[in-house]
Amino acid sequence: MATPTAMDACNYCGAPGALKCGRCHAACYCSRDHQRLDSGDHRDLCKNYTSVSSPDLGEHLAATCLILPGNLIFSENPILVGPVAYSDLICLGCHSAITEEDFSKCPDCKWPVCSKVCANSKSHWAECDVLAKDELGIGIPQHIGQTPRYDLIMLLRGLLLKETDPKSWKVLMAMQSHKEIWKKDNDPFHAAAVKYFTEVCKCGFDEDEIHHVRGVIMTNCMVFKSDKGTSLRALYPQFRLFNHSCIPNIHISSNSDGEITARAAVTIQKNEQLCISYTGTMEPLWQRQKYLSEIYKFQCQCKRCSDPTEFGTYFSSPRCPDCRRSFMLPSGNGSINWWICETCGLRYELIDVLQEVSDWLNRIDMSDFIGKRTVKQLNKDVDRMHDSFHPLHYVPLQFTQNLLREIKGENYVTFKLRQEIWENHLEICDKLEPGLTRRRGMVLFNLGATINGVVKSGIAEKEIYLPRVPSLLQEAKLFLLEAQRIFQLEPKTSRERHWLYSITSVYDEIEAMERSCQEGTEHLE
């Protein structure tokens, strides 16, 4: 037996230790008892990630050890919370929705509130003094409905941190803002916000700090649902250090208080970057790149964007109109302006790709496109799409998502169509958003529940081969168990936890059906 090295010494007593902390894999222990006794002191040092810097990637988070799917990275609370930029009317005191035309207003600043209690709340005092300087009501929302004026509120709350919370202000000032680019681009909303707090609400805010704070909010904030059901933005000390990838390895969830939890979605190797997606993973290449360029000021070169086929899904690529055998792929080197057939070499401009996609999406949006078609006709529509796009392409995905919302009937034929659609969606998720993610959990649940419907309707309508029933039910249970594992990782106060009740209900129904089938078989014997 090899002599233990100094690194193998028990963290608690110093004796040779073979056990390692399952999270950081750095601390060693000679026994479970000593690991438990050391847990209080080790907790603050136990991390499976670290902050690193590089000229290309800037400051970001990387794994310090092998991290398994579902393992916790960290949880943290926000240092700043405010309404989303483009919001329906909400109370500045409690963030509840305001839906009545004759809504209350703060007597001093005239902004919408739900009651006098919220107008007089301590959390509103400091911002009220500033907003009250807008004597002409230039920035004040006046009517029910969505308005971009709430963009001002989180910016103001960030600026006020300088006096109300210097520690959080220091963190905010250290965040990436791209302020020079925002200034140069002269974005109208950005420019209007700066002008509002320098020329309308004159409180001595430094103009450069206004540029920085708004840039920080646009670059680093995360949206979550409050306990009132309204959408809010928040800034976090460590969350901002996650780099972007269009195929993320980290899954983020939040509770109604804004606390976020970061977990590994897939197996992450030591020294690997920890990445979230700043965009929607189910958006095509040109939309992702446009959004990242406009908001985050960079062009993505992640593994997905660097692979013209997007991991074999051809998610953004139309079929070549000439040879029909292959697909039009972006020309490479980060450019998406030209697309080339991988077989015959036909060249397309991006505008041609967008036109073909737009034509199909406009057809999908037609109100009677789905509602007046039979299941057989809908299947033909899907086949026609596959003449123009790969089965895993963005356009068929949009069509089938609409189809799932519109398709009626609880019979065997419609359940089979739903099953095929959910199987297709799962294949897309497995390639573009793999692992323990909420989206994948929802797909798994719906697939399991749909297979249950296939079996029930198939037995009732005598459309299913009965010896196949046990294997189909077992398959459905496996999908449900994996979905359950995903949703069990959600915070206990998360709205997504309700999926667990639905999963349990369907699972119990399947088990009851299995018992019924077993009893029927025994009776025949």
Coordinates of C-alpha atoms in Angstrom, one line a residue:
M1 CA 0.0 0.0 0.0
A2 CA 1.3 3.4 -0.9
T3 CA 2.2 5.8 1.9
P4 CA -0.4 8.6 2.1
T5 CA 1.0 12.0 1.1
A6 CA 0.4 15.3 2.9
M7 CA -2.6 16.0 0.7
D8 CA -4.2 12.8 2.0
A9 CA -4.2 14.0 5.6
C10 CA -7.6 14.2 7.3
N11 CA -8.8 17.8 7.4
Y12 CA -10.1 17.2 11.0
C13 CA -7.4 15.2 12.8
G14 CA -4.4 15.0 10.4
A15 CA -4.4 11.2 10.2
P16 CA -4.2 9.6 6.7
G17 CA -7.5 9.9 5.0
A18 CA -9.0 8.0 2.0
L19 CA -12.3 9.8 1.9
K20 CA -12.7 13.0 -0.1
C21 CA -15.3 15.7 0.0
G22 CA -17.9 14.8 -2.7
R23 CA -18.2 18.5 -3.8
C24 CA -14.8 20.0 -4.0
H25 CA -12.7 16.8 -4.0
A26 CA -10.0 18.7 -2.2
A27 CA -10.6 18.0 1.5
C28 CA -9.8 14.5 2.8
Y29 CA -11.0 12.6 5.8
C30 CA -10.2 9.5 7.7
S31 CA -13.8 8.8 8.5
R32 CA -17.4 9.9 7.9
D33 CA -17.6 11.1 11.5
H34 CA -14.6 13.5 11.1
Q35 CA -16.1 14.7 7.8
R36 CA -19.3 15.5 9.6
L37 CA -17.5 17.2 12.5
D38 CA -15.5 19.4 10.1
S39 CA -18.5 20.4 8.0
G40 CA -19.0 23.7 9.7
D41 CA -15.4 24.9 9.1
H42 CA -15.1 23.4 5.6
R43 CA -18.4 24.8 4.3
D44 CA -17.1 28.2 3.5
L45 CA -14.0 26.8 1.7
C46 CA -15.8 24.0 -0.1
K47 CA -16.2 25.1 -3.8
N48 CA -16.2 23.1 -7.0
Y49 CA -15.4 26.2 -9.0
T50 CA -13.1 29.2 -9.1
S51 CA -12.8 32.5 -10.8
V52 CA -10.1 32.7 -13.5
S53 CA -9.1 35.3 -16.0
S54 CA -7.8 35.3 -19.6
P55 CA -7.2 37.9 -22.3
D56 CA -9.8 36.3 -24.6
L57 CA -12.5 35.3 -22.1
G58 CA -12.1 37.9 -19.3
E59 CA -12.9 36.9 -15.7
H60 CA -15.1 33.8 -15.6
L61 CA -15.8 30.7 -13.6
A62 CA -14.2 27.3 -14.2
A63 CA -14.5 23.9 -12.5
T64 CA -11.8 22.9 -10.0
C65 CA -12.8 19.2 -10.2
L66 CA -15.1 16.8 -11.9
I67 CA -18.7 18.0 -11.4
L68 CA -21.5 15.5 -11.9
P69 CA -25.0 16.4 -13.3
G70 CA -27.2 17.9 -10.6
N71 CA -24.3 18.9 -8.4
L72 CA -24.7 22.3 -6.7
I73 CA -22.4 25.1 -7.9
F74 CA -23.8 27.9 -5.7
S75 CA -26.8 29.8 -4.5
E76 CA -27.0 33.5 -4.0
N77 CA -29.3 36.4 -3.4
P78 CA -29.5 39.6 -5.6
I79 CA -27.8 42.9 -4.7
L80 CA -30.3 44.8 -6.8
V81 CA -33.9 44.1 -7.9
G82 CA -36.2 46.1 -10.2
P83 CA -38.9 45.8 -12.9
V84 CA -38.0 44.6 -16.4
A85 CA -37.4 47.4 -18.8
Y86 CA -40.6 46.9 -20.8
S87 CA -43.2 46.1 -18.3
D88 CA -46.9 46.3 -17.5
L89 CA -47.8 48.6 -14.6
I90 CA -46.5 47.3 -11.3
C91 CA -46.3 48.7 -7.8
L92 CA -42.9 50.2 -6.9
G93 CA -43.4 49.1 -3.3
C94 CA -44.4 45.4 -3.5
H95 CA -44.0 44.7 -7.3
S96 CA -47.6 43.5 -7.6
A97 CA -49.4 43.9 -10.9
I98 CA -51.6 47.0 -11.3
T99 CA -54.6 46.1 -13.5
E100 CA -57.3 48.7 -12.7
E101 CA -57.6 51.7 -14.9
D102 CA -58.2 54.0 -11.9
F103 CA -54.9 53.0 -10.2
S104 CA -53.3 54.6 -7.2
K105 CA -50.3 56.9 -7.5
C106 CA -47.6 57.8 -5.0
P107 CA -48.6 61.3 -3.8
D108 CA -45.1 62.6 -4.1
C109 CA -43.5 61.0 -7.3
K110 CA -46.8 60.1 -9.0
W111 CA -45.6 56.6 -10.0
P112 CA -48.1 53.8 -9.9
V113 CA -48.5 52.0 -6.5
C114 CA -51.0 49.5 -5.2
S115 CA -51.8 51.3 -2.0
K116 CA -50.7 54.2 0.4
V117 CA -48.9 51.6 2.4
C118 CA -46.5 50.9 -0.5
A119 CA -46.3 54.6 -1.4
N120 CA -45.0 55.2 2.2
S121 CA -42.8 52.0 2.3
K122 CA -39.2 52.5 3.4
S123 CA -38.0 50.7 0.2
H124 CA -39.6 53.5 -1.9
W125 CA -38.4 56.6 0.0
A126 CA -35.0 57.2 -1.6
E127 CA -36.2 56.6 -5.2
C128 CA -39.3 58.6 -4.6
D129 CA -37.2 61.7 -3.7
V130 CA -35.5 61.5 -7.1
L131 CA -38.5 60.6 -9.2
A132 CA -40.5 63.5 -7.6
K133 CA -38.1 65.9 -9.4
D134 CA -39.8 65.0 -12.7
E135 CA -42.4 67.7 -12.3
L136 CA -43.6 67.5 -15.9
G137 CA -44.2 63.7 -15.6
I138 CA -41.9 62.9 -18.5
G139 CA -41.0 59.5 -17.3
I140 CA -44.1 58.6 -15.4
P141 CA -46.4 55.8 -16.8
Q142 CA -49.9 57.2 -17.4
H143 CA -52.0 54.3 -18.6
I144 CA -52.6 50.5 -18.2
G145 CA -50.5 48.5 -20.5
Q146 CA -46.8 47.8 -21.3
T147 CA -44.4 50.7 -21.2
P148 CA -40.6 51.0 -21.6
R149 CA -40.5 53.6 -18.7
Y150 CA -39.8 51.0 -16.1
D151 CA -36.3 50.8 -17.5
L152 CA -35.6 53.9 -15.4
I153 CA -36.4 52.3 -12.1
M154 CA -33.7 49.6 -11.8
L155 CA -31.2 52.1 -13.1
L156 CA -32.1 54.5 -10.4
R157 CA -32.0 51.8 -7.7
G158 CA -28.5 50.9 -8.9
L159 CA -27.3 54.5 -8.7
L160 CA -28.8 54.9 -5.2
L161 CA -26.6 52.0 -4.0
K162 CA -23.7 54.4 -3.8
E163 CA -25.2 56.0 -0.7
T164 CA -27.5 53.3 0.6
D165 CA -25.2 50.2 0.2
P166 CA -21.6 51.0 -0.5
K167 CA -20.6 47.3 -0.4
S168 CA -23.0 46.4 -3.2
W169 CA -22.1 49.6 -5.1
K170 CA -18.5 48.4 -5.1
V171 CA -19.6 45.0 -6.6
L172 CA -21.8 46.8 -9.2
M173 CA -18.9 49.1 -10.3
A174 CA -16.7 46.0 -10.8
M175 CA -19.1 44.4 -13.2
Q176 CA -18.7 44.5 -17.0
S177 CA -20.8 47.3 -18.6
H178 CA -19.5 47.9 -22.2
K179 CA -20.4 51.5 -21.4
E180 CA -18.1 52.9 -24.1
I181 CA -19.9 50.8 -26.8
W182 CA -23.3 51.9 -25.5
K183 CA -22.2 55.5 -25.7
K184 CA -20.8 55.0 -29.2
D185 CA -23.9 53.1 -30.5
N186 CA -26.2 55.9 -29.2
D187 CA -29.0 53.4 -28.4
P188 CA -32.1 55.5 -28.0
F189 CA -33.3 53.9 -24.8
H190 CA -29.8 54.1 -23.2
A191 CA -29.4 57.7 -24.3
A192 CA -32.9 58.6 -23.0
A193 CA -32.2 57.0 -19.6
V194 CA -28.9 59.0 -19.2
K195 CA -30.6 62.2 -20.3
Y196 CA -33.5 61.6 -17.8
F197 CA -31.2 61.5 -14.8
T198 CA -28.9 64.3 -15.9
E199 CA -31.5 66.8 -17.3
V200 CA -34.9 65.9 -15.8
C201 CA -34.3 64.4 -12.4
K202 CA -31.2 66.5 -11.5
C203 CA -29.7 64.9 -8.4
G204 CA -26.0 65.2 -9.1
F205 CA -25.5 61.7 -10.5
D206 CA -22.3 61.3 -12.4
E207 CA -23.0 60.9 -16.1
D208 CA -20.3 58.3 -16.5
E209 CA -21.7 56.3 -13.6
I210 CA -25.1 56.4 -15.2
H211 CA -23.7 54.9 -18.4
H212 CA -21.9 52.3 -16.4
V213 CA -24.8 51.2 -14.2
R214 CA -27.2 50.9 -17.1
G215 CA -24.6 49.0 -19.1
V216 CA -24.1 46.6 -16.1
I217 CA -27.9 46.0 -15.9
M218 CA -28.2 45.2 -19.6
T219 CA -25.1 43.0 -19.6
N220 CA -25.5 41.1 -16.3
C221 CA -29.1 41.0 -15.1
M222 CA -31.3 37.9 -14.8
V223 CA -35.2 37.8 -15.0
F224 CA -37.2 35.9 -12.4
K225 CA -40.9 35.7 -11.3
S226 CA -41.8 37.3 -8.0
D227 CA -44.2 35.9 -5.5
K228 CA -46.8 38.2 -7.0
G229 CA -46.3 36.6 -10.4
T230 CA -44.6 39.6 -12.0
S231 CA -41.3 39.6 -13.9
L232 CA -38.4 41.3 -12.2
R233 CA -34.7 41.8 -13.1
A234 CA -31.9 41.2 -10.6
L235 CA -28.1 41.5 -10.4
Y236 CA -25.9 39.0 -8.6
P237 CA -22.3 39.1 -7.4
Q238 CA -21.2 35.7 -8.8
F239 CA -23.8 34.9 -11.5
R240 CA -22.3 37.7 -13.6
L241 CA -19.1 35.6 -14.0
F242 CA -20.8 32.8 -15.9
N243 CA -19.6 33.0 -19.5
H244 CA -22.0 32.3 -22.4
S245 CA -22.4 29.2 -24.5
C246 CA -25.3 28.3 -26.9
I247 CA -25.0 24.8 -25.4
P248 CA -24.7 25.6 -21.7
N249 CA -23.4 23.2 -19.1
I250 CA -25.0 25.1 -16.1
H251 CA -28.7 25.2 -15.3
I252 CA -30.0 28.2 -13.4
S253 CA -33.3 28.2 -11.4
S254 CA -34.7 30.8 -9.1
N255 CA -37.3 31.2 -6.4
S256 CA -39.9 33.9 -5.9
D257 CA -37.5 35.9 -3.7
G258 CA -35.0 36.1 -6.4
E259 CA -32.5 33.7 -4.9
I260 CA -30.8 31.8 -7.8
T261 CA -29.4 28.3 -7.7
A262 CA -26.7 27.1 -10.2
R263 CA -26.3 23.4 -10.8
A264 CA -24.4 21.3 -13.3
A265 CA -26.7 20.3 -16.2
V266 CA -24.2 17.7 -17.6
T267 CA -20.9 16.2 -16.5
I268 CA -18.3 19.0 -16.3
Q269 CA -14.6 18.2 -16.5
K270 CA -11.9 19.8 -14.3
N271 CA -10.8 23.3 -15.6
E272 CA -13.8 23.4 -18.0
Q273 CA -15.6 26.8 -18.3
L274 CA -19.0 27.0 -16.5
C275 CA -21.4 28.5 -19.0
I276 CA -25.0 29.5 -19.2
S277 CA -26.9 30.7 -22.3
Y278 CA -27.5 34.4 -22.5
T279 CA -30.0 33.7 -25.4
G280 CA -32.7 31.1 -26.0
T281 CA -31.1 27.8 -26.9
M282 CA -34.0 27.2 -29.3
E283 CA -33.3 30.3 -31.4
P284 CA -31.6 30.0 -34.8
L285 CA -28.0 31.1 -35.4
W286 CA -28.8 34.6 -36.8
Q287 CA -31.1 35.5 -33.9
R288 CA -28.6 34.4 -31.3
Q289 CA -25.7 36.3 -32.9
K290 CA -27.8 39.4 -33.4
Y291 CA -29.0 39.5 -29.8
L292 CA -25.5 38.8 -28.4
S293 CA -24.0 41.5 -30.6
E294 CA -26.6 44.1 -29.7
I295 CA -26.9 43.4 -25.9
Y296 CA -23.6 41.8 -24.9
K297 CA -21.3 43.3 -27.6
F298 CA -19.6 40.1 -28.8
Q299 CA -20.0 37.4 -31.5
C300 CA -20.4 33.9 -30.1
Q301 CA -17.8 31.3 -31.1
C302 CA -18.9 28.5 -28.8
K303 CA -18.8 24.8 -29.9
R304 CA -22.4 25.0 -31.3
C305 CA -21.8 28.2 -33.3
S306 CA -18.5 26.9 -34.6
D307 CA -20.2 23.8 -36.0
P308 CA -22.0 24.7 -39.2
T309 CA -24.4 21.8 -38.7
E310 CA -25.1 22.7 -35.1
F311 CA -24.3 19.1 -33.9
G312 CA -26.1 17.5 -36.9
T313 CA -29.4 19.2 -36.2
Y314 CA -29.1 21.7 -39.1
F315 CA -31.2 23.8 -36.8
S316 CA -30.7 27.0 -38.8
S317 CA -29.9 25.6 -42.3
P318 CA -32.4 25.2 -45.1
R319 CA -32.2 22.4 -47.6
C320 CA -30.3 23.3 -50.8
P321 CA -32.9 24.3 -53.4
D322 CA -30.7 23.0 -56.3
C323 CA -29.5 19.5 -55.3
R324 CA -32.0 18.9 -52.5
R325 CA -29.6 16.4 -51.0
S326 CA -27.7 18.7 -48.6
F327 CA -28.1 21.8 -46.6
M328 CA -27.0 25.4 -46.9
L329 CA -24.4 26.1 -44.2
P330 CA -22.8 29.3 -43.0
S331 CA -19.5 29.9 -44.8
G332 CA -17.5 29.8 -41.6
N333 CA -14.9 32.1 -39.9
G334 CA -17.7 33.5 -37.8
S335 CA -19.6 34.9 -40.8
I336 CA -23.3 34.2 -41.3
N337 CA -23.7 36.6 -44.3
W338 CA -23.1 33.8 -46.9
W339 CA -24.4 30.3 -46.8
I340 CA -23.0 27.5 -49.1
C341 CA -24.4 24.0 -50.0
E342 CA -22.1 21.4 -48.5
T343 CA -22.5 19.2 -51.7
C344 CA -23.1 21.4 -54.8
G345 CA -21.5 24.6 -53.6
L346 CA -24.6 26.8 -54.3
R347 CA -24.2 30.2 -52.5
Y348 CA -27.0 32.0 -50.7
E349 CA -27.0 35.3 -48.9
L350 CA -28.4 35.4 -45.4
I351 CA -31.4 37.4 -46.7
D352 CA -32.3 34.4 -48.9
V353 CA -32.2 32.1 -45.8
L354 CA -34.3 34.5 -43.8
Q355 CA -36.9 34.8 -46.6
E356 CA -37.4 31.1 -46.8
V357 CA -37.8 30.8 -43.0
S358 CA -40.1 33.9 -42.9
D359 CA -42.4 32.5 -45.6
W360 CA -42.9 29.3 -43.6
L361 CA -43.3 31.1 -40.3
N362 CA -45.9 33.4 -41.8
R363 CA -47.8 30.4 -43.1
I364 CA -47.6 28.8 -39.6
D365 CA -49.0 31.9 -38.0
M366 CA -52.1 31.9 -40.2
S367 CA -55.0 31.2 -37.8
D368 CA -56.6 28.5 -40.0
F369 CA -53.4 26.8 -40.9
I370 CA -53.7 24.2 -38.1
G371 CA -57.3 24.5 -36.9
K372 CA -59.0 23.4 -40.1
R373 CA -56.7 20.4 -40.9
T374 CA -57.1 16.8 -40.1
V375 CA -54.4 14.8 -38.5
K376 CA -53.6 13.2 -41.8
Q377 CA -53.2 16.6 -43.4
L378 CA -51.0 17.9 -40.6
N379 CA -48.7 14.9 -41.0
K380 CA -48.4 15.9 -44.7
D381 CA -47.6 19.4 -43.7
V382 CA -44.8 18.1 -41.5
D383 CA -43.5 16.0 -44.4
R384 CA -43.5 19.1 -46.7
M385 CA -41.5 21.0 -44.2
H386 CA -38.9 18.2 -44.2
D387 CA -38.6 18.8 -48.0
S388 CA -37.2 22.2 -47.1
F389 CA -35.7 21.7 -43.7
H390 CA -34.1 19.0 -41.5
P391 CA -36.5 17.4 -39.1
L392 CA -34.6 19.0 -36.2
H393 CA -34.7 22.5 -37.8
Y394 CA -36.0 25.6 -36.1
V395 CA -39.1 25.9 -38.5
P396 CA -40.5 22.4 -37.9
L397 CA -39.9 23.0 -34.2
Q398 CA -42.0 26.2 -34.3
F399 CA -44.7 24.4 -36.3
T400 CA -45.0 21.4 -34.0
Q401 CA -45.0 23.7 -30.9
N402 CA -48.0 25.5 -32.3
L403 CA -49.5 22.1 -33.3
L404 CA -49.3 20.8 -29.7
R405 CA -51.3 23.9 -28.5
E406 CA -54.0 23.6 -31.2
I407 CA -54.5 19.8 -31.8
K408 CA -57.7 18.6 -30.4
G409 CA -59.0 15.2 -29.4
E410 CA -58.1 12.4 -27.0
N411 CA -58.1 9.5 -29.4
Y412 CA -55.3 7.1 -30.4
V413 CA -54.4 8.9 -33.7
T414 CA -53.9 12.3 -32.0
F415 CA -52.0 10.8 -29.1
K416 CA -49.7 9.1 -31.6
L417 CA -49.1 12.4 -33.4
R418 CA -48.3 14.0 -30.0
Q419 CA -45.9 11.2 -29.2
E420 CA -44.0 11.7 -32.4
I421 CA -43.7 15.4 -31.8
W422 CA -42.5 15.0 -28.2
E423 CA -39.9 12.4 -29.3
N424 CA -38.7 14.9 -31.9
H425 CA -38.5 17.7 -29.3
L426 CA -36.5 15.4 -26.9
E427 CA -34.0 14.6 -29.7
I428 CA -33.5 18.4 -30.2
C429 CA -33.1 18.9 -26.4
D430 CA -30.6 16.1 -26.1
K431 CA -28.4 17.8 -28.7
L432 CA -28.9 21.5 -28.0
E433 CA -29.9 21.7 -24.3
P434 CA -28.7 18.3 -22.8
G435 CA -28.8 17.2 -19.3
L436 CA -30.8 18.2 -16.2
T437 CA -32.6 21.3 -17.6
R438 CA -36.1 22.5 -17.0
R439 CA -37.0 22.5 -20.7
R440 CA -35.8 18.9 -21.0
G441 CA -37.7 18.0 -17.9
M442 CA -40.9 19.4 -19.3
V443 CA -40.4 17.5 -22.6
L444 CA -39.7 14.2 -20.7
F445 CA -42.9 14.7 -18.6
N446 CA -45.1 15.4 -21.7
L447 CA -43.6 12.4 -23.5
G448 CA -44.3 10.1 -20.6
A449 CA -47.8 11.4 -20.2
T450 CA -48.5 11.1 -23.9
I451 CA -47.3 7.5 -24.1
N452 CA -49.7 6.8 -21.2
G453 CA -52.5 8.4 -23.4
V454 CA -51.4 6.3 -26.4
V455 CA -51.8 3.1 -24.3
K456 CA -55.1 4.0 -22.7
S457 CA -56.7 5.2 -26.0
G458 CA -55.1 2.3 -27.9
I459 CA -56.6 -0.3 -25.6
A460 CA -60.0 1.4 -25.6
E461 CA -60.1 1.7 -29.4
K462 CA -58.4 -1.7 -29.9
E463 CA -55.7 0.0 -31.9
I464 CA -52.7 -1.3 -30.0
Y465 CA -50.9 -4.6 -29.9
L466 CA -51.5 -5.7 -26.3
P467 CA -48.2 -7.6 -25.7
R468 CA -46.5 -4.2 -26.4
V469 CA -48.3 -2.5 -23.5
P470 CA -46.0 -3.4 -20.6
S471 CA -42.9 -2.2 -22.5
L472 CA -44.6 1.1 -23.5
L473 CA -45.7 1.7 -19.9
Q474 CA -42.2 1.0 -18.6
E475 CA -40.8 3.4 -21.2
A476 CA -43.2 6.1 -20.0
K477 CA -42.2 5.5 -16.4
L478 CA -38.5 6.0 -17.2
F479 CA -39.3 9.3 -18.9
L480 CA -41.3 10.4 -15.9
L481 CA -38.6 9.3 -13.4
E482 CA -36.0 11.4 -15.2
A483 CA -38.3 14.4 -15.3
Q484 CA -38.9 13.9 -11.6
R485 CA -35.2 14.0 -10.9
I486 CA -34.9 17.3 -12.8
F487 CA -37.7 19.0 -11.0
Q488 CA -36.6 17.8 -7.6
L489 CA -33.6 20.0 -8.1
E490 CA -35.7 23.1 -8.4
P491 CA -35.8 25.4 -5.2
K492 CA -38.6 24.4 -2.9
T493 CA -40.4 27.7 -3.4
S494 CA -39.9 27.6 -7.1
R495 CA -43.1 27.7 -9.3
E496 CA -41.7 24.8 -11.3
R497 CA -42.1 22.5 -8.3
H498 CA -45.8 22.0 -9.3
W499 CA -44.6 19.7 -12.1
L500 CA -43.7 17.1 -9.5
Y501 CA -47.4 16.7 -8.6
S502 CA -48.3 16.2 -12.2
I503 CA -45.5 13.7 -12.7
T504 CA -46.6 11.7 -9.6
S505 CA -50.2 11.7 -10.7
V506 CA -49.3 10.3 -14.2
Y507 CA -46.8 7.8 -12.7
D508 CA -49.5 6.5 -10.2
E509 CA -51.9 6.1 -13.1
I510 CA -49.5 4.1 -15.1
E511 CA -48.7 1.8 -12.1
A512 CA -52.5 1.3 -11.7
M513 CA -52.8 0.3 -15.3
E514 CA -49.8 -2.1 -15.0
R515 CA -51.6 -3.8 -12.1
S516 CA -54.8 -4.0 -14.0
C517 CA -53.0 -5.5 -17.0
Q518 CA -51.2 -8.0 -14.7
E519 CA -54.5 -9.0 -13.1
G520 CA -56.1 -9.4 -16.5
T521 CA -53.2 -11.7 -17.6
E522 CA -53.4 -13.8 -14.5
H523 CA -57.2 -14.2 -15.0
L524 CA -56.6 -15.5 -18.5
E525 CA -54.0 -18.0 -17.2

